[in-house]
PDB file of C-alpha atoms in Angstrom:
ATOM      1  CA  MET A   1     -23.333 -14.342 -10.641  1.00 88.00           C
ATOM      2  CA  THR A   2     -22.366 -17.968 -12.092  1.00 94.00           C
ATOM      3  CA  PRO A   3     -24.156 -20.396  -9.252  1.00 95.00           C
ATOM      4  CA  PHE A   4     -21.659 -22.682  -7.407  1.00 96.00           C
ATOM      5  CA  GLN A   5     -22.033 -26.528  -8.063  1.00 91.00           C
ATOM      6  CA  ASP A   6     -20.208 -27.782  -5.290  1.00 95.00           C
ATOM      7  CA  PRO A   7     -20.899 -26.639  -1.759  1.00 96.00           C
ATOM      8  CA  ALA A   8     -17.702 -26.922  -0.552  1.00 97.00           C
ATOM      9  CA  VAL A   9     -16.354 -24.057  -3.027  1.00 98.00           C
ATOM     10  CA  GLN A  10     -18.696 -21.980  -1.878  1.00 97.00           C
ATOM     11  CA  SER A  11     -18.210 -22.331   1.729  1.00 97.00           C
ATOM     12  CA  VAL A  12     -14.403 -21.254   0.935  1.00 98.00           C
ATOM     13  CA  PHE A  13     -15.874 -18.194  -0.872  1.00 97.00           C
ATOM     14  CA  ASP A  14     -17.983 -17.289   2.161  1.00 97.00           C
ATOM     15  CA  GLY A  15     -15.128 -17.797   4.468  1.00 97.00           C
ATOM     16  CA  TYR A  16     -13.445 -14.934   3.098  1.00 96.00           C
ATOM     17  CA  LYS A  17     -12.908 -11.257   4.647  1.00 94.00           C
ATOM     18  CA  PRO A  18     -15.104  -8.790   2.696  1.00 94.00           C
ATOM     19  CA  ASP A  19     -12.443  -7.393   0.755  1.00 89.00           C
ATOM     20  CA  THR A  20     -11.213 -10.612  -0.274  1.00 95.00           C
ATOM     21  CA  HIS A  21     -14.667 -12.361  -0.946  1.00 96.00           C
ATOM     22  CA  LYS A  22     -15.573  -8.934  -3.583  1.00 97.00           C
ATOM     23  CA  GLY A  23     -12.288  -9.706  -5.443  1.00 97.00           C
ATOM     24  CA  VAL A  24     -12.232 -13.299  -5.519  1.00 98.00           C
ATOM     25  CA  LEU A  25     -15.765 -13.408  -6.408  1.00 97.00           C
ATOM     26  CA  ALA A  26     -14.919 -10.617  -9.320  1.00 98.00           C
ATOM     27  CA  LEU A  27     -12.108 -13.044 -10.743  1.00 98.00           C
ATOM     28  CA  ARG A  28     -14.031 -16.161 -10.595  1.00 98.00           C
ATOM     29  CA  GLU A  29     -17.009 -14.333 -12.837  1.00 98.00           C
ATOM     30  CA  LEU A  30     -14.127 -12.850 -15.295  1.00 98.00           C
ATOM     31  CA  ILE A  31     -12.822 -16.791 -15.663  1.00 98.00           C
ATOM     32  CA  PHE A  32     -16.579 -18.286 -16.168  1.00 98.00           C
ATOM     33  CA  GLU A  33     -17.164 -15.483 -19.070  1.00 97.00           C
ATOM     34  CA  THR A  34     -13.674 -15.620 -20.392  1.00 98.00           C
ATOM     35  CA  ALA A  35     -14.281 -19.472 -20.787  1.00 97.00           C
ATOM     36  CA  LEU A  36     -17.552 -18.909 -22.521  1.00 97.00           C
ATOM     37  CA  THR A  37     -16.008 -17.334 -24.988  1.00 97.00           C
ATOM     38  CA  LEU A  38     -13.419 -20.265 -25.371  1.00 97.00           C
ATOM     39  CA  PRO A  39     -15.192 -23.482 -26.779  1.00 95.00           C
ATOM     40  CA  SER A  40     -11.597 -25.596 -25.862  1.00 94.00           C
ATOM     41  CA  ALA A  41     -11.986 -24.387 -22.267  1.00 95.00           C
ATOM     42  CA  GLN A  42     -15.395 -26.736 -21.985  1.00 95.00           C
ATOM     43  CA  PRO A  43     -16.353 -28.097 -19.802  1.00 96.00           C
ATOM     44  CA  LEU A  44     -14.802 -25.636 -17.061  1.00 97.00           C
ATOM     45  CA  GLN A  45     -14.567 -27.320 -13.824  1.00 97.00           C
ATOM     46  CA  GLU A  46     -14.289 -25.769 -10.385  1.00 98.00           C
ATOM     47  CA  ALA A  47     -12.976 -27.598  -7.512  1.00 97.00           C
ATOM     48  CA  LEU A  48     -10.448 -27.391  -4.649  1.00 97.00           C
ATOM     49  CA  ARG A  49      -6.912 -27.274  -4.972  1.00 95.00           C
ATOM     50  CA  TRP A  50      -4.700 -26.936  -1.997  1.00 92.00           C
ATOM     51  CA  GLY A  51      -7.760 -25.648  -0.018  1.00 95.00           C
ATOM     52  CA  GLN A  52      -8.251 -22.750  -2.553  1.00 96.00           C
ATOM     53  CA  PRO A  53     -11.086 -22.679  -5.424  1.00 98.00           C
ATOM     54  CA  ALA A  54      -9.465 -23.796  -8.586  1.00 98.00           C
ATOM     55  CA  TYR A  55     -10.562 -23.823 -12.344  1.00 98.00           C
ATOM     56  CA  LEU A  56      -9.563 -26.212 -14.944  1.00 97.00           C
ATOM     57  CA  ALA A  57     -10.374 -26.562 -18.287  1.00 97.00           C
ATOM     58  CA  PRO A  58      -9.645 -29.599 -20.495  1.00 96.00           C
ATOM     59  CA  LYS A  59      -6.388 -28.446 -22.526  1.00 94.00           C
ATOM     60  CA  GLY A  60      -5.692 -25.626 -19.872  1.00 97.00           C
ATOM     61  CA  SER A  61      -3.453 -24.344 -16.714  1.00 97.00           C
ATOM     62  CA  THR A  62      -4.701 -24.603 -13.515  1.00 97.00           C
ATOM     63  CA  ILE A  63      -6.042 -21.223 -12.070  1.00 98.00           C
ATOM     64  CA  ARG A  64      -6.365 -20.642  -8.392  1.00 98.00           C
ATOM     65  CA  LEU A  65      -7.831 -17.856  -6.257  1.00 98.00           C
ATOM     66  CA  GLY A  66      -7.317 -16.900  -2.864  1.00 97.00           C
ATOM     67  CA  GLY A  67      -6.157 -14.530  -0.272  1.00 95.00           C
ATOM     68  CA  HIS A  68      -2.338 -13.469   0.157  1.00 95.00           C
ATOM     69  CA  LYS A  69      -0.225 -12.703   2.946  1.00 94.00           C
ATOM     70  CA  THR A  70       0.803  -9.403   1.210  1.00 96.00           C
ATOM     71  CA  ALA A  71      -2.386  -8.750  -0.837  1.00 97.00           C
ATOM     72  CA  SER A  72      -6.113  -8.745  -0.394  1.00 97.00           C
ATOM     73  CA  PHE A  73      -6.605 -11.376  -2.945  1.00 98.00           C
ATOM     74  CA  ALA A  74      -4.429 -12.968  -5.467  1.00 98.00           C
ATOM     75  CA  LEU A  75      -4.772 -15.215  -8.861  1.00 98.00           C
ATOM     76  CA  PHE A  76      -2.638 -18.005  -9.048  1.00 98.00           C
ATOM     77  CA  VAL A  77      -1.008 -19.592 -11.885  1.00 97.00           C
ATOM     78  CA  HIS A  78       1.292 -22.887 -12.427  1.00 95.00           C
ATOM     79  CA  CYS A  79       4.763 -21.548 -11.503  1.00 92.00           C
ATOM     80  CA  GLN A  80       6.594 -23.562 -14.009  1.00 92.00           C
ATOM     81  CA  SER A  81       4.446 -22.211 -16.845  1.00 95.00           C
ATOM     82  CA  ARG A  82       5.375 -19.322 -18.939  1.00 95.00           C
ATOM     83  CA  LEU A  83       1.846 -17.405 -18.254  1.00 97.00           C
ATOM     84  CA  ILE A  84       3.301 -14.840 -15.885  1.00 97.00           C
ATOM     85  CA  SER A  85       6.377 -13.832 -18.209  1.00 96.00           C
ATOM     86  CA  ASP A  86       3.909 -13.726 -21.234  1.00 97.00           C
ATOM     87  CA  PHE A  87       1.621 -11.595 -19.330  1.00 97.00           C
ATOM     88  CA  THR A  88       4.388  -9.476 -18.222  1.00 96.00           C
ATOM     89  CA  SER A  89       5.559  -8.915 -21.685  1.00 96.00           C
ATOM     90  CA  ALA A  90       1.987  -8.034 -22.798  1.00 97.00           C
ATOM     91  CA  PHE A  91       1.065  -5.738 -19.897  1.00 97.00           C
ATOM     92  CA  PRO A  92       4.540  -4.697 -18.279  1.00 95.00           C
ATOM     93  CA  ASP A  93       4.659  -2.627 -15.206  1.00 93.00           C
ATOM     94  CA  GLU A  94       0.695  -2.956 -14.749  1.00 94.00           C
ATOM     95  CA  ASP A  95       0.220  -5.102 -11.944  1.00 97.00           C
ATOM     96  CA  ARG A  96       1.723  -6.415  -8.626  1.00 97.00           C
ATOM     97  CA  LEU A  97       3.308  -9.895  -9.108  1.00 97.00           C
ATOM     98  CA  GLU A  98       4.610 -12.488  -7.056  1.00 96.00           C
ATOM     99  CA  GLY A  99       7.357 -14.190  -8.803  1.00 94.00           C
ATOM    100  CA  ASN A 100       5.917 -16.072 -11.707  1.00 94.00           C
ATOM    101  CA  ARG A 101       2.984 -17.692  -9.947  1.00 96.00           C
ATOM    102  CA  ALA A 102       0.547 -15.039  -9.079  1.00 98.00           C
ATOM    103  CA  VAL A 103      -1.096 -11.585  -9.696  1.00 98.00           C
ATOM    104  CA  LEU A 104      -1.518  -9.797  -6.588  1.00 98.00           C
ATOM    105  CA  PHE A 105      -4.957  -7.240  -5.827  1.00 98.00           C
ATOM    106  CA  ASP A 106      -5.305  -5.172  -3.107  1.00 97.00           C
ATOM    107  CA  ASP A 107      -8.680  -3.729  -4.018  1.00 96.00           C
ATOM    108  CA  PRO A 108     -11.614  -5.336  -6.271  1.00 96.00           C
ATOM    109  CA  ARG A 109     -11.545  -2.514  -8.525  1.00 96.00           C
ATOM    110  CA  GLN A 110      -8.125  -3.499  -9.523  1.00 97.00           C
ATOM    111  CA  VAL A 111      -9.506  -6.515 -11.516  1.00 98.00           C
ATOM    112  CA  ASP A 112      -9.496  -5.375 -15.427  1.00 97.00           C
ATOM    113  CA  ALA A 113     -11.514  -7.706 -17.557  1.00 97.00           C
ATOM    114  CA  ASN A 114      -9.151  -6.842 -20.840  1.00 97.00           C
ATOM    115  CA  ARG A 115      -5.656  -7.571 -18.944  1.00 97.00           C
ATOM    116  CA  HIS A 116      -6.747 -10.012 -16.516  1.00 98.00           C
ATOM    117  CA  GLY A 117      -9.124 -11.947 -19.145  1.00 98.00           C
ATOM    118  CA  TRP A 118      -6.104 -11.884 -21.119  1.00 98.00           C
ATOM    119  CA  LEU A 119      -4.214 -13.917 -18.781  1.00 98.00           C
ATOM    120  CA  ILE A 120      -7.029 -16.226 -17.887  1.00 98.00           C
ATOM    121  CA  ALA A 121      -7.887 -16.958 -21.542  1.00 98.00           C
ATOM    122  CA  ARG A 122      -4.123 -18.235 -21.802  1.00 98.00           C
ATOM    123  CA  ALA A 123      -4.341 -20.382 -18.787  1.00 98.00           C
ATOM    124  CA  LEU A 124      -7.383 -21.879 -20.079  1.00 98.00           C
ATOM    125  CA  THR A 125      -6.071 -22.585 -23.361  1.00 97.00           C
ATOM    126  CA  TYR A 126      -1.908 -23.224 -22.397  1.00 97.00           C
ATOM    127  CA  HIS A 127      -1.758 -26.780 -23.763  1.00 94.00           C
ATOM    128  CA  LEU A 128      -3.491 -26.080 -26.857  1.00 88.00           C
TER     129      LEU A 128
END
């Protein structure tokens, strides 16, 4: 697991319910693993935005992680980007979505390194 650099971010993770905690940790690790394969996504910054863990790359679009009212956890992207529409074109009917802003998860086992890694890579390099 990638160590936390910011105690405030770790505190938010530690406050999640067990299923949410396990799921957002899996997504966090996938974000860091994906960023390592993308030189243009360096340095990757982890911070809090709107009270949620957020991941920012120099030429990317912000990714946020957190709980959700109709799911155990979610991966959020900027709602005015084309990230979710591109994702659904590449992987139609494979995930539950909230409009053009989030992929929703009910179980940590739903996190797919290939499919969700694809979305993460596009978010981390969105403005290239």
